[in-house]
C-alpha positions as a Markdown table, in Angstrom:
| # | Residue | x | y | z |
|---|---|---|---|---|
| 1 | Unk | 109.5 | 86.0 | 113.6 |
| 2 | Unk | 109.4 | 82.4 | 114.4 |
| 3 | Unk | 106.8 | 80.7 | 112.6 |
| 4 | Unk | 103.5 | 80.5 | 115.3 |
| 5 | Unk | 102.2 | 77.4 | 116.3 |
| 6 | Unk | 99.5 | 78.6 | 118.0 |
| 7 | Unk | 96.1 | 81.1 | 117.9 |
| 8 | Unk | 97.9 | 83.3 | 119.8 |
| 9 | Unk | 101.0 | 83.5 | 117.6 |
| 10 | Unk | 99.6 | 83.4 | 114.4 |
| 11 | Unk | 97.4 | 86.5 | 115.4 |
| 12 | Unk | 100.5 | 88.2 | 117.0 |
| 13 | Unk | 102.0 | 87.7 | 113.6 |
| 14 | Unk | 99.5 | 88.9 | 111.8 |
| 15 | Unk | 99.2 | 92.0 | 113.5 |
| 16 | Unk | 103.1 | 92.7 | 114.3 |
| 17 | Unk | 103.7 | 92.0 | 110.1 |
| 18 | Unk | 100.4 | 94.1 | 108.8 |
| 19 | Unk | 101.5 | 96.8 | 111.5 |
| 20 | Unk | 105.0 | 97.4 | 109.9 |
| 21 | Unk | 104.2 | 97.0 | 106.6 |
| 22 | Unk | 101.6 | 99.6 | 107.0 |
| 23 | Unk | 103.9 | 102.2 | 108.0 |
| 24 | Unk | 106.0 | 101.3 | 105.0 |
| 25 | Unk | 103.0 | 101.9 | 103.3 |
| 26 | Unk | 102.4 | 105.4 | 104.8 |
| 27 | Unk | 105.6 | 106.7 | 103.8 |
| 28 | Unk | 105.0 | 106.0 | 99.7 |
| 29 | Unk | 103.3 | 109.2 | 98.2 |
| 30 | Unk | 100.8 | 108.3 | 96.9 |
| 31 | Unk | 101.6 | 110.2 | 93.7 |
| 32 | Unk | 104.3 | 107.3 | 93.5 |
| 33 | Unk | 102.2 | 103.8 | 93.9 |
| 34 | Unk | 101.7 | 103.3 | 90.3 |
| 35 | Unk | 104.9 | 103.7 | 89.1 |
| 36 | Unk | 106.3 | 100.2 | 88.4 |
| 37 | Unk | 109.8 | 100.1 | 90.4 |
| 38 | Unk | 109.5 | 96.7 | 92.7 |
| 39 | Unk | 110.4 | 93.5 | 91.4 |
| 40 | Unk | 107.0 | 91.4 | 90.4 |
| 41 | Unk | 105.8 | 88.2 | 91.4 |
| 42 | Unk | 106.9 | 87.0 | 88.3 |
| 43 | Unk | 110.0 | 86.3 | 87.3 |
| 44 | Unk | 111.5 | 89.2 | 85.0 |
| 45 | Unk | 108.4 | 91.2 | 85.9 |
| 46 | Unk | 108.3 | 94.9 | 87.8 |
| 47 | Unk | 105.2 | 95.7 | 89.2 |
| 48 | Unk | 104.2 | 98.7 | 91.3 |
| 49 | Unk | 103.4 | 99.6 | 94.7 |
| 50 | Unk | 99.2 | 99.8 | 94.0 |
| 51 | Unk | 100.4 | 96.1 | 92.2 |
| 52 | Unk | 101.6 | 94.7 | 95.5 |
| 53 | Unk | 98.7 | 95.5 | 97.5 |
| 54 | Unk | 96.5 | 94.8 | 95.1 |
| 55 | Unk | 98.1 | 91.2 | 95.7 |
| 56 | Unk | 98.0 | 91.9 | 99.2 |
| 57 | Unk | 94.2 | 92.1 | 98.7 |
| 58 | Unk | 94.0 | 89.3 | 96.2 |
| 59 | Unk | 95.5 | 86.6 | 98.7 |
| 60 | Unk | 93.5 | 87.9 | 101.8 |
| 61 | Unk | 90.3 | 88.0 | 100.0 |
| 62 | Unk | 91.1 | 84.1 | 98.7 |
| 63 | Unk | 92.0 | 83.2 | 102.7 |
| 64 | Unk | 88.3 | 84.5 | 103.5 |
| 65 | Unk | 86.7 | 82.9 | 100.0 |
| 66 | Unk | 88.1 | 79.7 | 101.7 |
| 67 | Unk | 86.9 | 79.7 | 105.0 |
| 68 | Unk | 83.0 | 80.9 | 103.3 |
| 69 | Unk | 83.2 | 78.2 | 101.3 |
| 70 | Unk | 84.3 | 75.4 | 103.9 |
| 71 | Unk | 81.9 | 76.9 | 106.4 |
| 72 | Unk | 78.8 | 76.6 | 103.5 |
| 73 | Unk | 80.0 | 73.0 | 102.6 |
| 74 | Unk | 81.1 | 73.9 | 99.5 |
| 75 | Unk | 84.5 | 72.5 | 97.8 |
| 76 | Unk | 87.5 | 74.8 | 97.6 |
| 77 | Unk | 89.6 | 75.2 | 94.7 |
| 78 | Unk | 93.4 | 75.8 | 95.9 |
| 79 | Unk | 94.8 | 78.0 | 95.5 |
| 80 | Unk | 91.6 | 79.7 | 93.0 |
| 81 | Unk | 89.4 | 78.1 | 90.8 |
| 82 | Unk | 91.4 | 78.2 | 87.2 |
| 83 | Unk | 94.6 | 78.2 | 88.6 |
| 84 | Unk | 97.4 | 75.7 | 89.5 |
| 85 | Unk | 100.0 | 76.3 | 92.7 |
| 86 | Unk | 102.8 | 76.3 | 89.6 |
| 87 | Unk | 101.2 | 79.4 | 88.2 |
| 88 | Unk | 101.1 | 82.1 | 90.6 |
| 89 | Unk | 102.9 | 84.6 | 88.5 |
| 90 | Unk | 99.8 | 84.1 | 86.0 |
| 91 | Unk | 96.7 | 84.6 | 89.6 |
| 92 | Unk | 99.3 | 87.8 | 90.8 |
| 93 | Unk | 98.6 | 89.1 | 87.6 |
| 94 | Unk | 95.1 | 88.6 | 87.9 |
| 95 | Unk | 94.9 | 90.2 | 91.4 |
| 96 | Unk | 97.1 | 93.7 | 89.5 |
| 97 | Unk | 94.0 | 93.4 | 86.9 |
| 98 | Unk | 91.4 | 92.8 | 89.9 |
| 99 | Unk | 92.1 | 96.2 | 91.5 |
| 100 | Unk | 93.5 | 98.2 | 89.0 |
| 101 | Unk | 90.9 | 100.7 | 89.3 |
| 102 | Unk | 90.8 | 101.1 | 92.7 |
| 103 | Unk | 92.7 | 104.3 | 94.0 |
| 104 | Unk | 95.5 | 104.1 | 96.2 |
| 105 | Unk | 92.8 | 105.0 | 99.5 |
| 106 | Unk | 90.4 | 102.7 | 98.3 |
| 107 | Unk | 92.9 | 99.9 | 98.1 |
| 108 | Unk | 94.1 | 100.4 | 101.3 |
| 109 | Unk | 90.9 | 100.7 | 102.9 |
| 110 | Unk | 90.0 | 97.0 | 101.3 |
| 111 | Unk | 93.2 | 95.6 | 102.9 |
| 112 | Unk | 92.6 | 96.5 | 106.0 |
| 113 | Unk | 89.2 | 95.3 | 105.9 |
| 114 | Unk | 90.2 | 91.9 | 104.4 |
| 115 | Unk | 93.2 | 91.8 | 107.7 |
| 116 | Unk | 90.6 | 92.9 | 110.3 |
| 117 | Unk | 87.9 | 89.7 | 108.8 |
| 118 | Unk | 90.8 | 87.6 | 109.2 |
| 119 | Unk | 91.8 | 88.4 | 112.6 |
| 120 | Unk | 87.9 | 87.6 | 113.0 |
| 121 | Unk | 87.8 | 84.8 | 111.3 |
| 122 | Unk | 91.0 | 83.4 | 113.3 |
| 123 | Unk | 89.5 | 84.4 | 116.6 |
| 124 | Unk | 86.5 | 82.2 | 115.7 |
| 125 | Unk | 89.1 | 79.1 | 115.2 |
| 126 | Unk | 90.5 | 76.9 | 118.3 |
| 127 | Unk | 93.8 | 76.0 | 118.5 |
| 128 | Unk | 92.7 | 72.7 | 117.7 |
| 129 | Unk | 90.9 | 73.4 | 114.6 |
| 130 | Unk | 94.3 | 75.6 | 113.6 |
| 131 | Unk | 96.9 | 73.4 | 114.2 |
| 132 | Unk | 95.4 | 70.1 | 115.2 |
| 133 | Unk | 95.5 | 68.0 | 112.0 |
| 134 | Unk | 96.4 | 68.9 | 108.5 |
| 135 | Unk | 93.8 | 71.1 | 106.7 |
| 136 | Unk | 95.6 | 71.2 | 103.2 |
| 137 | Unk | 98.2 | 68.3 | 102.2 |
| 138 | Unk | 100.5 | 68.3 | 105.3 |
| 139 | Unk | 99.3 | 71.8 | 106.1 |
| 140 | Unk | 97.6 | 73.2 | 109.2 |
| 141 | Unk | 94.9 | 75.6 | 108.9 |
| 142 | Unk | 96.9 | 77.9 | 110.7 |
| 143 | Unk | 100.2 | 77.4 | 108.3 |
| 144 | Unk | 98.0 | 78.0 | 105.4 |
| 145 | Unk | 96.6 | 81.5 | 106.6 |
| 146 | Unk | 100.0 | 82.5 | 107.8 |
| 147 | Unk | 101.2 | 81.6 | 104.7 |
| 148 | Unk | 98.9 | 83.8 | 103.3 |
| 149 | Unk | 98.5 | 86.6 | 105.4 |
| 150 | Unk | 101.6 | 88.0 | 107.8 |
| 151 | Unk | 104.4 | 86.0 | 105.7 |
| 152 | Unk | 103.1 | 88.5 | 102.3 |
| 153 | Unk | 102.7 | 90.9 | 104.9 |
| 154 | Unk | 106.5 | 90.9 | 106.0 |
| 155 | Unk | 107.6 | 90.1 | 101.7 |
| 156 | Unk | 106.2 | 93.2 | 101.2 |
| 157 | Unk | 107.9 | 95.4 | 103.7 |
| 158 | Unk | 111.1 | 94.2 | 102.3 |
| 159 | Unk | 110.1 | 94.9 | 98.7 |
| 160 | Unk | 109.3 | 98.4 | 99.9 |
| 161 | Unk | 112.2 | 99.0 | 102.2 |
| 162 | Unk | 114.1 | 97.8 | 99.5 |
| 163 | Unk | 112.7 | 99.6 | 96.5 |
| 164 | Unk | 113.6 | 102.9 | 98.6 |
| 165 | Unk | 117.8 | 102.1 | 99.2 |
| 166 | Unk | 119.6 | 104.3 | 96.7 |
| 167 | Unk | 121.2 | 102.1 | 94.0 |
| 168 | Unk | 125.0 | 102.5 | 93.3 |
């Protein structure tokens, strides 16, 4: 899928990549979701499917937090308070930890809820607000949302698919 350039394309990218991911997640037996069989987000690490979904929830909820703070007129720490862009592996570990106690069904529900709230968020912006000017450094608001929703959904789907391939 090409990089979205307007609100309609962004919403389509979010929906399509999420739906494809959701189908992959539905194929994972709940009993296997905690096995560390996938390449982790930090070099040289491994993670579970539960961790992968925790990561997606973490980033989705960060997007929502950024926009909530923006609406309130508060400063936004990107990517997150206490983290720099060169510490994304550490942030991924935080997301795994933050959601470790959630059951698989509860974690999936949280992911679906965060995605639904992001769709509502995007629907509330105009094309000009999303793509008319840089929002963070050189990136538009729409691009930053896409970086943290449809792109990671597609990446996660690829990880799940490659994790199921037999090794020979």
